mmCIF file of C-alpha atoms and ligand atoms in Angstrom:
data_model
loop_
_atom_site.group_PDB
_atom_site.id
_atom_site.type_symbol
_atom_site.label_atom_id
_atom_site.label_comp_id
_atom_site.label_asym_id
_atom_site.label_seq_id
_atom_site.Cartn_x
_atom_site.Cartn_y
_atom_site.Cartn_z
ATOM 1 C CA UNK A 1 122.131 82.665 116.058
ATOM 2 C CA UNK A 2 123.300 82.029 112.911
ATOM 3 C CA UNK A 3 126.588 84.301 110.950
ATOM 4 C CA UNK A 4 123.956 85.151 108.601
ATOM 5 C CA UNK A 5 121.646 86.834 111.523
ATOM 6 C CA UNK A 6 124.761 88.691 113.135
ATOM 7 C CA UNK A 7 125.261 90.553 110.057
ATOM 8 C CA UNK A 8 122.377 92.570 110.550
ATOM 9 C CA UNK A 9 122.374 95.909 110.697
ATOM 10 C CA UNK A 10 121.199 98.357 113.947
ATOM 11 C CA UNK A 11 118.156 100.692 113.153
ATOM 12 C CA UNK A 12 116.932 103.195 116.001
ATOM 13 C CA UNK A 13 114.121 102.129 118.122
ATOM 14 C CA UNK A 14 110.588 102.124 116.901
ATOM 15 C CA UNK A 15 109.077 104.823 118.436
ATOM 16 C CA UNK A 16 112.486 106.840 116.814
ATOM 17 C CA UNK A 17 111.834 105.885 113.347
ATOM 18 C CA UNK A 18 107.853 106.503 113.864
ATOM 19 C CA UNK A 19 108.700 109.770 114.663
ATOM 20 C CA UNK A 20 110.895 110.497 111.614
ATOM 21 C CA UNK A 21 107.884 108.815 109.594
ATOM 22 C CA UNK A 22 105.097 111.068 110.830
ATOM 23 C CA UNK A 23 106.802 114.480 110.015
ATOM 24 C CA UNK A 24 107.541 113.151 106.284
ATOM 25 C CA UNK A 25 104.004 112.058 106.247
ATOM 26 C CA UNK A 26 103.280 115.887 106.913
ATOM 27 C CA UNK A 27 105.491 117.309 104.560
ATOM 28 C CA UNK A 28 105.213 114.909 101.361
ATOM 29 C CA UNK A 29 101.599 113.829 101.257
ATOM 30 C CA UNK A 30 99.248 114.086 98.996
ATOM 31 C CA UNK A 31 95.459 114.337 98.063
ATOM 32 C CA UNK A 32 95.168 112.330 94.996
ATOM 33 C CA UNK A 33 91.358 113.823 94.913
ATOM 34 C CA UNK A 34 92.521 117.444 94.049
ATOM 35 C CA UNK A 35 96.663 116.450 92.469
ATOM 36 C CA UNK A 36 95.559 114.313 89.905
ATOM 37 C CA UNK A 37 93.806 116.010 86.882
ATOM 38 C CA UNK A 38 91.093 113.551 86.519
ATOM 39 C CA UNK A 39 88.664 115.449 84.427
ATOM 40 C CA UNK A 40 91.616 115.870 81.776
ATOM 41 C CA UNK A 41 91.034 113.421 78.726
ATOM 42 C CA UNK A 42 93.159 110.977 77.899
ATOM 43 C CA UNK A 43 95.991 111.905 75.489
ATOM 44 C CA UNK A 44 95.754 110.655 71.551
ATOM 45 C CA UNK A 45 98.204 108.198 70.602
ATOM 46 C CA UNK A 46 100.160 107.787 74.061
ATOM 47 C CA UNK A 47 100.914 104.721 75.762
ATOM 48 C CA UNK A 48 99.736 104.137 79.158
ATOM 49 C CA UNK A 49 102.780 102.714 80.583
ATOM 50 C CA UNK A 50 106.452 102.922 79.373
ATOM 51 C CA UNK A 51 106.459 100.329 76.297
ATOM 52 C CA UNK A 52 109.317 98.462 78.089
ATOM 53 C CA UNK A 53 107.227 97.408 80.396
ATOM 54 C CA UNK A 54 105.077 95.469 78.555
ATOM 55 C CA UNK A 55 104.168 91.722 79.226
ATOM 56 C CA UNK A 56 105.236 91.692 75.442
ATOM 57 C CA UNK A 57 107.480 93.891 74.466
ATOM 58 C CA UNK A 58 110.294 92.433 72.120
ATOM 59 C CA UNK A 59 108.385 89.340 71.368
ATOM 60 C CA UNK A 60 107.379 88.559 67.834
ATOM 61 C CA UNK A 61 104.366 89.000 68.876
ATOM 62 C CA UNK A 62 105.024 92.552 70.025
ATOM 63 C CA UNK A 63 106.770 93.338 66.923
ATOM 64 C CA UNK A 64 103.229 92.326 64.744
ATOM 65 C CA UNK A 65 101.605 94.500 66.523
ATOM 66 C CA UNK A 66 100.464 97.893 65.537
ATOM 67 C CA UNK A 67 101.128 100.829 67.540
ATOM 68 C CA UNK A 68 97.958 101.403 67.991
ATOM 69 C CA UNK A 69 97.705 97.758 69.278
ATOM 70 C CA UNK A 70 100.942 98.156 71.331
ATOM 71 C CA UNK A 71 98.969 101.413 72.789
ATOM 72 C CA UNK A 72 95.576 99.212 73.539
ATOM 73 C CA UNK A 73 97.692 96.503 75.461
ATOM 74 C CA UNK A 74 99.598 98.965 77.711
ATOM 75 C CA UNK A 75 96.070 100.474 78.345
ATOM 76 C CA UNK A 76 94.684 97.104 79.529
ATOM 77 C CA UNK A 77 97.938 96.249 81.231
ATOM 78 C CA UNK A 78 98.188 99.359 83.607
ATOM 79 C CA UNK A 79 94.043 98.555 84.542
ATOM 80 C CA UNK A 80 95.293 95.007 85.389
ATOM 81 C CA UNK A 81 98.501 96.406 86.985
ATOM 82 C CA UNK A 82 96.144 98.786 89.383
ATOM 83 C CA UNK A 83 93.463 96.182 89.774
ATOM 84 C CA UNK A 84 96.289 94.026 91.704
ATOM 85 C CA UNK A 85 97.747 96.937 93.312
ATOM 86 C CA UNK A 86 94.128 97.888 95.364
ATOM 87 C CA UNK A 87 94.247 93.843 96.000
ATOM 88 C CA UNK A 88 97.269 93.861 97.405
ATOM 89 C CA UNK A 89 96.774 96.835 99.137
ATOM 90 C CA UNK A 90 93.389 96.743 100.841
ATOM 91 C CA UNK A 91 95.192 92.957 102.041
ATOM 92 C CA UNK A 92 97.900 95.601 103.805
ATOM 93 C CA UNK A 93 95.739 97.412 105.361
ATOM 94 C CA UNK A 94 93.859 94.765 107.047
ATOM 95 C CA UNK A 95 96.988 93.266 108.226
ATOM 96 C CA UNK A 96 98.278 96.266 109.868
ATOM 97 C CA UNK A 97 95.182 97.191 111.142
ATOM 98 C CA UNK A 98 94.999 93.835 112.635
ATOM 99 C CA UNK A 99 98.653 93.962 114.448
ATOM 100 C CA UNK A 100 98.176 97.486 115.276
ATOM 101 C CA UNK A 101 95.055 96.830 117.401
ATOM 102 C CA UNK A 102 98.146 94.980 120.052
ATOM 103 C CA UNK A 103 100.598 98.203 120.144
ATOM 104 C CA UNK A 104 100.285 100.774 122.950
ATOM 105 C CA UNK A 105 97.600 103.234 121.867
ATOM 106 C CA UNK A 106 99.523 106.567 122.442
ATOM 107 C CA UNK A 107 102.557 105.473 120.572
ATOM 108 C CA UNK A 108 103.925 107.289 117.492
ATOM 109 C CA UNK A 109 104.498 103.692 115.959
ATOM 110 C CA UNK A 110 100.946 103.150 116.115
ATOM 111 C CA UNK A 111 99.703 106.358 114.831
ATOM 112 C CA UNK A 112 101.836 105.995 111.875
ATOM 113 C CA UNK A 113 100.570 102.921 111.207
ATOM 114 C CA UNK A 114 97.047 104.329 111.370
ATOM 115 C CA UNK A 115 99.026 107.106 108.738
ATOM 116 C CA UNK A 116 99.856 104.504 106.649
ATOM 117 C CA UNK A 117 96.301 102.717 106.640
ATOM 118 C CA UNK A 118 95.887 106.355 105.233
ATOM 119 C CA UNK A 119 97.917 106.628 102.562
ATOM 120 C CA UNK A 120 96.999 103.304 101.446
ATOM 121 C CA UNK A 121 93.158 103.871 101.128
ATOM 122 C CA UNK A 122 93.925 106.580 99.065
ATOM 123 C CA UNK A 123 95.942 105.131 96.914
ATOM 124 C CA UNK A 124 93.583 102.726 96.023
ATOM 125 C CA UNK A 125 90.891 105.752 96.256
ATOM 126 C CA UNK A 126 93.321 106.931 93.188
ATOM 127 C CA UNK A 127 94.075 103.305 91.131
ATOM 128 C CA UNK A 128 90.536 102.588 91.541
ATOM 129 C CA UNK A 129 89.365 106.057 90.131
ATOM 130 C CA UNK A 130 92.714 105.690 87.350
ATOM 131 C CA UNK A 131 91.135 101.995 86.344
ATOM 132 C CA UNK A 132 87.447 103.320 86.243
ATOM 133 C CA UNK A 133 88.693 106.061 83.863
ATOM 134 C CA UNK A 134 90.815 103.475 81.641
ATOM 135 C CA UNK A 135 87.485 101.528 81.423
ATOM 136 C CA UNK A 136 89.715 98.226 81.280
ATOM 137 C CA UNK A 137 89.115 95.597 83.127
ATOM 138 C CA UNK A 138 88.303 94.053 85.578
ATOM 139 C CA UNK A 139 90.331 90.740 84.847
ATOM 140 C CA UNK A 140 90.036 87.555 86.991
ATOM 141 C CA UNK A 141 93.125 86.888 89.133
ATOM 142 C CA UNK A 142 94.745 83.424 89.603
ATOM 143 C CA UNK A 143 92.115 81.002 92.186
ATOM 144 C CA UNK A 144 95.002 79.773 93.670
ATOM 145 C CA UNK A 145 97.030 82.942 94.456
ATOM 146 C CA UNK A 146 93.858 84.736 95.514
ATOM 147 C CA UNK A 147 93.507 82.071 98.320
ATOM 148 C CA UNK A 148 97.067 82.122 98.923
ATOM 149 C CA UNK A 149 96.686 85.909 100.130
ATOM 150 C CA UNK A 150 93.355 85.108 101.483
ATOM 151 C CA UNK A 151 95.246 82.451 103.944
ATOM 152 C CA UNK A 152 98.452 85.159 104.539
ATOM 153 C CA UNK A 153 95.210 87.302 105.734
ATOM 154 C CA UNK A 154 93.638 85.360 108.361
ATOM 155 C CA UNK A 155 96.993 83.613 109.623
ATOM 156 C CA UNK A 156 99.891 86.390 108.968
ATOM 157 C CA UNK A 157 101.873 87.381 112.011
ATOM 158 C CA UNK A 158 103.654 91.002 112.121
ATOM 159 C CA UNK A 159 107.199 89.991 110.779
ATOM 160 C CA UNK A 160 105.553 87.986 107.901
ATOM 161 C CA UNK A 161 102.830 90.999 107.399
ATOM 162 C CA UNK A 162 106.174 93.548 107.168
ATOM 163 C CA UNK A 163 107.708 90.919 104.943
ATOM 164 C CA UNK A 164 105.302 90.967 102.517
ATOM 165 C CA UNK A 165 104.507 94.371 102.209
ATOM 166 C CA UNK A 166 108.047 95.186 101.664
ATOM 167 C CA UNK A 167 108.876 93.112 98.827
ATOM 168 C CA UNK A 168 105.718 94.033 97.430
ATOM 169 C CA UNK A 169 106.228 97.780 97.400
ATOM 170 C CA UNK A 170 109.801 97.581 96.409
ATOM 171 C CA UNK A 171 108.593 95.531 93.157
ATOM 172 C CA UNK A 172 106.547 98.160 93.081
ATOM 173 C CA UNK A 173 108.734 100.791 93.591
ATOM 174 C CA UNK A 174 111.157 100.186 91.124
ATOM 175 C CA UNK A 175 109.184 100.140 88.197
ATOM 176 C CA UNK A 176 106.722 103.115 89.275
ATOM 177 C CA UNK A 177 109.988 104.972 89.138
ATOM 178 C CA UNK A 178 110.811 104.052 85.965
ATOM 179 C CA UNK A 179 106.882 105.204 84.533
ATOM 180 C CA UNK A 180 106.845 108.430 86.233
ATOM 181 C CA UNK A 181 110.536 109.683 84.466
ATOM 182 C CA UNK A 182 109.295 108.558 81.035
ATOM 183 C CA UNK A 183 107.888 111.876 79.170
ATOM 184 C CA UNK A 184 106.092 109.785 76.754
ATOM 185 C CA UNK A 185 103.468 107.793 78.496
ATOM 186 C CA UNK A 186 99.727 109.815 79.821
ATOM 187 C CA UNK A 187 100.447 112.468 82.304
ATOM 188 C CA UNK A 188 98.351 111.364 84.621
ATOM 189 C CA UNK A 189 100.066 107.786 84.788
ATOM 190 C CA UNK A 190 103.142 109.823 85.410
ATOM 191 C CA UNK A 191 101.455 111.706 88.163
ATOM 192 C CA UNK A 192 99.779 108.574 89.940
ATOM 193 C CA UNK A 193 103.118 106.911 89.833
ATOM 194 C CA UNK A 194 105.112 109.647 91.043
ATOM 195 C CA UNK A 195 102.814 110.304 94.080
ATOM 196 C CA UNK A 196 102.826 106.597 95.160
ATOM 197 C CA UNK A 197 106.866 106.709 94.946
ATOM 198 C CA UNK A 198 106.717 109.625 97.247
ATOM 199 C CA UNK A 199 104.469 107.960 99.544
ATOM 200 C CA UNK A 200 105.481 104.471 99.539
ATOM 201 C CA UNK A 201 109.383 105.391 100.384
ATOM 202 C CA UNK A 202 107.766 106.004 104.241
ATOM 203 C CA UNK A 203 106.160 102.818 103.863
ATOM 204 C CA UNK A 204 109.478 100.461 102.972
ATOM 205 C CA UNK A 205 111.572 102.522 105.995
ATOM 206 C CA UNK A 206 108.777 101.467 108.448
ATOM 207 C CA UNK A 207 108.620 97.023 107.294
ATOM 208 C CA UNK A 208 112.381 97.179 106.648
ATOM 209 C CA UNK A 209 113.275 98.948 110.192
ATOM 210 C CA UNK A 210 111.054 96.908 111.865
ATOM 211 C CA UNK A 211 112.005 94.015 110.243
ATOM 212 C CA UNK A 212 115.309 94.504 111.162
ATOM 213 C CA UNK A 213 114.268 94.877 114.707
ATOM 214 C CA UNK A 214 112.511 91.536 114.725
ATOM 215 C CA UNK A 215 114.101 89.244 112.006
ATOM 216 C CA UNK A 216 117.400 88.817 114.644
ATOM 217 C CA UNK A 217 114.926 87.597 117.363
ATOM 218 C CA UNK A 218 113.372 84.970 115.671
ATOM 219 C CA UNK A 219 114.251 81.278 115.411
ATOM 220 C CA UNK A 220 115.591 79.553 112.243
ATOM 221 C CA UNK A 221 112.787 77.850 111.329
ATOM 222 C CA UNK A 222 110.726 80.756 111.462
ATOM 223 C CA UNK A 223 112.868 82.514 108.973
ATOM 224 C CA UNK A 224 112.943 79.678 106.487
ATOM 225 C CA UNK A 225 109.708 80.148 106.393
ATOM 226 C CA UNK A 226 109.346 83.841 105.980
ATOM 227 C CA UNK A 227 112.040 83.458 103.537
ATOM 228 C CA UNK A 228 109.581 80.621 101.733
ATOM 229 C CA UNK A 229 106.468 83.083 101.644
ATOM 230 C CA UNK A 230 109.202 85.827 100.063
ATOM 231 C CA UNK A 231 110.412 83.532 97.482
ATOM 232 C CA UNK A 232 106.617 82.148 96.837
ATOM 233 C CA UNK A 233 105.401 85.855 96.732
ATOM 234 C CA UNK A 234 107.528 86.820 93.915
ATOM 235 C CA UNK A 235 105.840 83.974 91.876
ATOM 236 C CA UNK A 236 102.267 85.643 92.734
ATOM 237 C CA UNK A 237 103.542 88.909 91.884
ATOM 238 C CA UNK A 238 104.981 87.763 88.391
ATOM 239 C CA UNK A 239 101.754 85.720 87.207
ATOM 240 C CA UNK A 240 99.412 88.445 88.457
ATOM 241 C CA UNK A 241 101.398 90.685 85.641
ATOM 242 C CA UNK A 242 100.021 88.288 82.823
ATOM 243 C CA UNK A 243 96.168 87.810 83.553
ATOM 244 C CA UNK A 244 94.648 85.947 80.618
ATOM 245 C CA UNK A 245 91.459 88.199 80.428
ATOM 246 C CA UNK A 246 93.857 91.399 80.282
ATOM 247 C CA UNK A 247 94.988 90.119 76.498
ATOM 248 C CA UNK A 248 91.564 88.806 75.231
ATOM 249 C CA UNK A 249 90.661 92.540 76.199
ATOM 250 C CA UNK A 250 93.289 93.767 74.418
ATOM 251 C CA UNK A 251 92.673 91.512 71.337
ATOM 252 C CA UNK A 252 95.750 88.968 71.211
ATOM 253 C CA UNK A 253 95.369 85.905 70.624
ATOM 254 C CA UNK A 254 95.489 84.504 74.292
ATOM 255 C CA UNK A 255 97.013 81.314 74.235
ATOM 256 C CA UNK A 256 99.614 83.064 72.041
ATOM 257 C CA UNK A 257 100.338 86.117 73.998
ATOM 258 C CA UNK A 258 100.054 83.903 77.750
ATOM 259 C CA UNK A 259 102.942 81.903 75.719
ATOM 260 C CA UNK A 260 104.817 84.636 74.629
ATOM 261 C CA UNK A 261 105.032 86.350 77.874
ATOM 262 C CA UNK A 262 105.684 83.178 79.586
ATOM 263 C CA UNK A 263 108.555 83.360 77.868
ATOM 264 C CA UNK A 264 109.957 86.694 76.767
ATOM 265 C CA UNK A 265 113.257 87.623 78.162
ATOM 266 C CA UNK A 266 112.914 90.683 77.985
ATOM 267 C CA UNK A 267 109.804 90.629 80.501
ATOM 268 C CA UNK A 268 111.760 88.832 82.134
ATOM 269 C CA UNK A 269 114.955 90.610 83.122
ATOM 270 C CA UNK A 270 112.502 93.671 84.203
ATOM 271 C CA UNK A 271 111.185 91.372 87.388
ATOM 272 C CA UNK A 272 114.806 90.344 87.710
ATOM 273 C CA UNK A 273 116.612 93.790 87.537
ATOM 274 C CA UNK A 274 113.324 94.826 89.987
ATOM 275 C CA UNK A 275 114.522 91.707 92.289
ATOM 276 C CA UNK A 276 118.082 92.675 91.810
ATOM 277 C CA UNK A 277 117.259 96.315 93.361
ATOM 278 C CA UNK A 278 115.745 94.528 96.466
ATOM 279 C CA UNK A 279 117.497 91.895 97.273
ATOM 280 C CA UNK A 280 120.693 92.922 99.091
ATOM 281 C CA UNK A 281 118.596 94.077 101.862
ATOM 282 C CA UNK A 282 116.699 90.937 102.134
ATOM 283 C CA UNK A 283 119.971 89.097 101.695
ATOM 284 C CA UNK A 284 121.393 91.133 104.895
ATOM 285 C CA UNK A 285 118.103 89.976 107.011
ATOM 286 C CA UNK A 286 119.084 86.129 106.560
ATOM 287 C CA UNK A 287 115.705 85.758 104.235
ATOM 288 C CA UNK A 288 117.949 84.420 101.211
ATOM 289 C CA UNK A 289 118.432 81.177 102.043
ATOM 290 C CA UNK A 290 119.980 77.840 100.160
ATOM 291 C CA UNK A 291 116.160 76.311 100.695
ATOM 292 C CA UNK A 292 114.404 79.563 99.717
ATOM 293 C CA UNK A 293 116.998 80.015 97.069
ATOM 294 C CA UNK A 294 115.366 76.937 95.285
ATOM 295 C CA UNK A 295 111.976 78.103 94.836
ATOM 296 C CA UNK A 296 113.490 81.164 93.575
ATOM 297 C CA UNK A 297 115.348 79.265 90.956
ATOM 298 C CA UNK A 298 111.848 77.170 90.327
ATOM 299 C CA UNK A 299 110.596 80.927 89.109
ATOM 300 C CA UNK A 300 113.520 81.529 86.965
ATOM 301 C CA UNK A 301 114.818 84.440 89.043
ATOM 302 C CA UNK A 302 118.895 84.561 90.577
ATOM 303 C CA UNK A 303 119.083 85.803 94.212
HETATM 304 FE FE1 FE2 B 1 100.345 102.331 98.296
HETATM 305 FE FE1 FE2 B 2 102.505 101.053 100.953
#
C-alpha cells in the first residue's frame, strides 16, 4: 500500500451512509413534472445560461457579437449542455443498474441505488422536456468519445462506474451552482439547475463514500488506471462543451468559433476553477497520479 493510499480518509459503512441517503431522498426531492413551470414562455431578451459560461465569452469573437447573438448562442449552448447531460446520464443508470443487480436485495445500499436510478430518469425526464422547449438541437457528439462511453458501458466495473459518475457530477455541480444564483438568466434554467444541485449532492456522497471504501483495496495498477479514465474523462467532458453543430445553429462562423473556443482562456479557467473544486478529494483517493498527471497536462488543465 502505497503513502498515497494510507492517507485516505474513514467513511461509515455502506449500509450507514445508504441510510443517511434515503431519508434526504425523502425530504429534498422533487417532481420536475409539477416544480418546473413548463407552460411559462420563455422570457424576452434573457440569456439562457449565465454569459460567463459561454464557449465564447471574452473572445473577439464574443465581443462582435450582438446581444441578441450572445442570447441565441447561450440558447443553443444550454440544449447542447442538456443533450450531454441525458447521455451521460442514461450511461449512469445502466451502470448502476448493472452493479446493483450483485448487492443483497434487502439492503438500504441497494434501494438507494434503485433511488438514484430515480432521480436520474427524471432528470433527464426534465433536460429532455427543457431541450424540447429550447427547440435547439440535437447536435452530433464526438464518434470517438461516444464509443469511448459506449466501451466504459459494456466493460465498467463498480469503482470505475463510481469514478466516473463522480467527476462527472461534480463538473456538473459546480457550474449548475453558479446558473441557478444568477438572477439574470430564464427562470426556469434557474429552477432546473437548482433542483439537480439539490439532488445530485446525494448522488456525489454515495460514489465518493464508496469510493473511499474501495479505492484502499485495490492494487496499484488498478488505480493508474482509474486515475487514466479520470484524467481521459475530463477531455470528453471539455470537447462535448464545444459541439460544432451547436455554433452553425447558432450562426457563427464554425471553423471560427471551434477556434476561438479552442482557445479562449477565459473558457478555459471555468473547466479549471470546476477541476480545482474537485480535485482535492480525488487527490486524497491516490487517483492524481505523476502518469495520470500527464494526460491532464496533455488537456491543458493543472491537478
Ligand atoms: Fe442527475
Ligand atoms: Fe447523479
Amino acid at each position: 500500500m502505497t503513502s498515497a493510499v494510507k492517507r485516505v480518509r474513514t467513511v461509515g459503512d455502506r449500509e450507514a451512509t445508504a441510510v443517511k441517503l434515503l431519508d434526504a431522498s425523502l425530504k429534498h426531492s422533487f417532481d420536475p413534472q409539477v416544480d418546473v413551470a413548463w407552460n411559462e414562455p420563455w422570457q424576452e431578451d434573457t440569456f439562457f445560461l449565465p454569459e460567463e459560461l459561454s464557449t465564447l465569452y471574452g473572445t473577439d469573437l464574443w465581443q462582435r457579437m450582438s446581444r441578441a447573438h450572445r442570447i441565441e448562442l447561450s440558447r443553443c449552448e444550454l440544449a447542447n449542455n442538456l443533450a450531454f447531460g441525458i447521455w451521460v446520464e442514461t450511461l449512469f443508470v445502466q451502470m448502476l443498474a448493472r452493479h446493483a443487480l450483485s448487492w443483497d436485495p434487502a439492503s438500504n445500499h441497494l434501494r438507494y441505488a434503485l433511488t438514484e436510478i430515480g432521480d436520474e430518469t427524471r432528470h433527464s425526464t426534465m433536460f429532455s422536456r427543457t431541450v424540447e422547449k429550447l427547440q435547439r438541437g440535437p447536435y452530433r457528439f464526438n464518434v470517438a468519445d461516444r464509443f469511448a462511453t459506449d466501451l466504459l458501458r459494456a466493460f465498467s466495473t463498480e469503482p470505475l462506474a463510481f469514478v466516473a459518475v463522480l467527476f462527472v457530477e461534480e463538473m456538473f455541480d459546480a457550474l449548475q451552482r453558479i446558473g441557478m444564483r444568477d438572477e439574470t438568466i430564464q427562470p426556469l434554467c434557474r429552477q432546473t439547475f437548482r433542483i439537480h444541485v439539490v439532488e445530485e449532492a446525494r448522488h456525489m456522497r454515495f460514489a465518493r463514500d464508496e469510493l473511499f471504501r474501495v479505492i484502499p483495496t485495490l492494487s496499484r495498477a488498478y488505480r493508474e488506471a482509474l486515475a487514466a479514465a479520470v484524467a481521459y474523462g475530463i477531455g470528453l467532458v471539455v470537447r462535448s462543451t464545444k459541439t460544432p453543430e451547436m455554433y452553425a445553429e447558432a450562426g457563427l462562423d464554425v471553423a471560427e468559433a471551434v477556434r476561438a473556443a479552442r482557445s479562449n482562456p477565459h473558457a478555459h479557467e471555468v473547466i479549471q476553477r470546476s477541476v480545482d473544486h474537485f480535485i482535492p478529494v480525488y487527490r486524497e483517493l491516490g487517483l492524481i497520479t505523476p502518469a495520470s498527471r500527464l494526460i491532464w497536462r496533455a488537456q491543458g488543465l493543472t491537478v
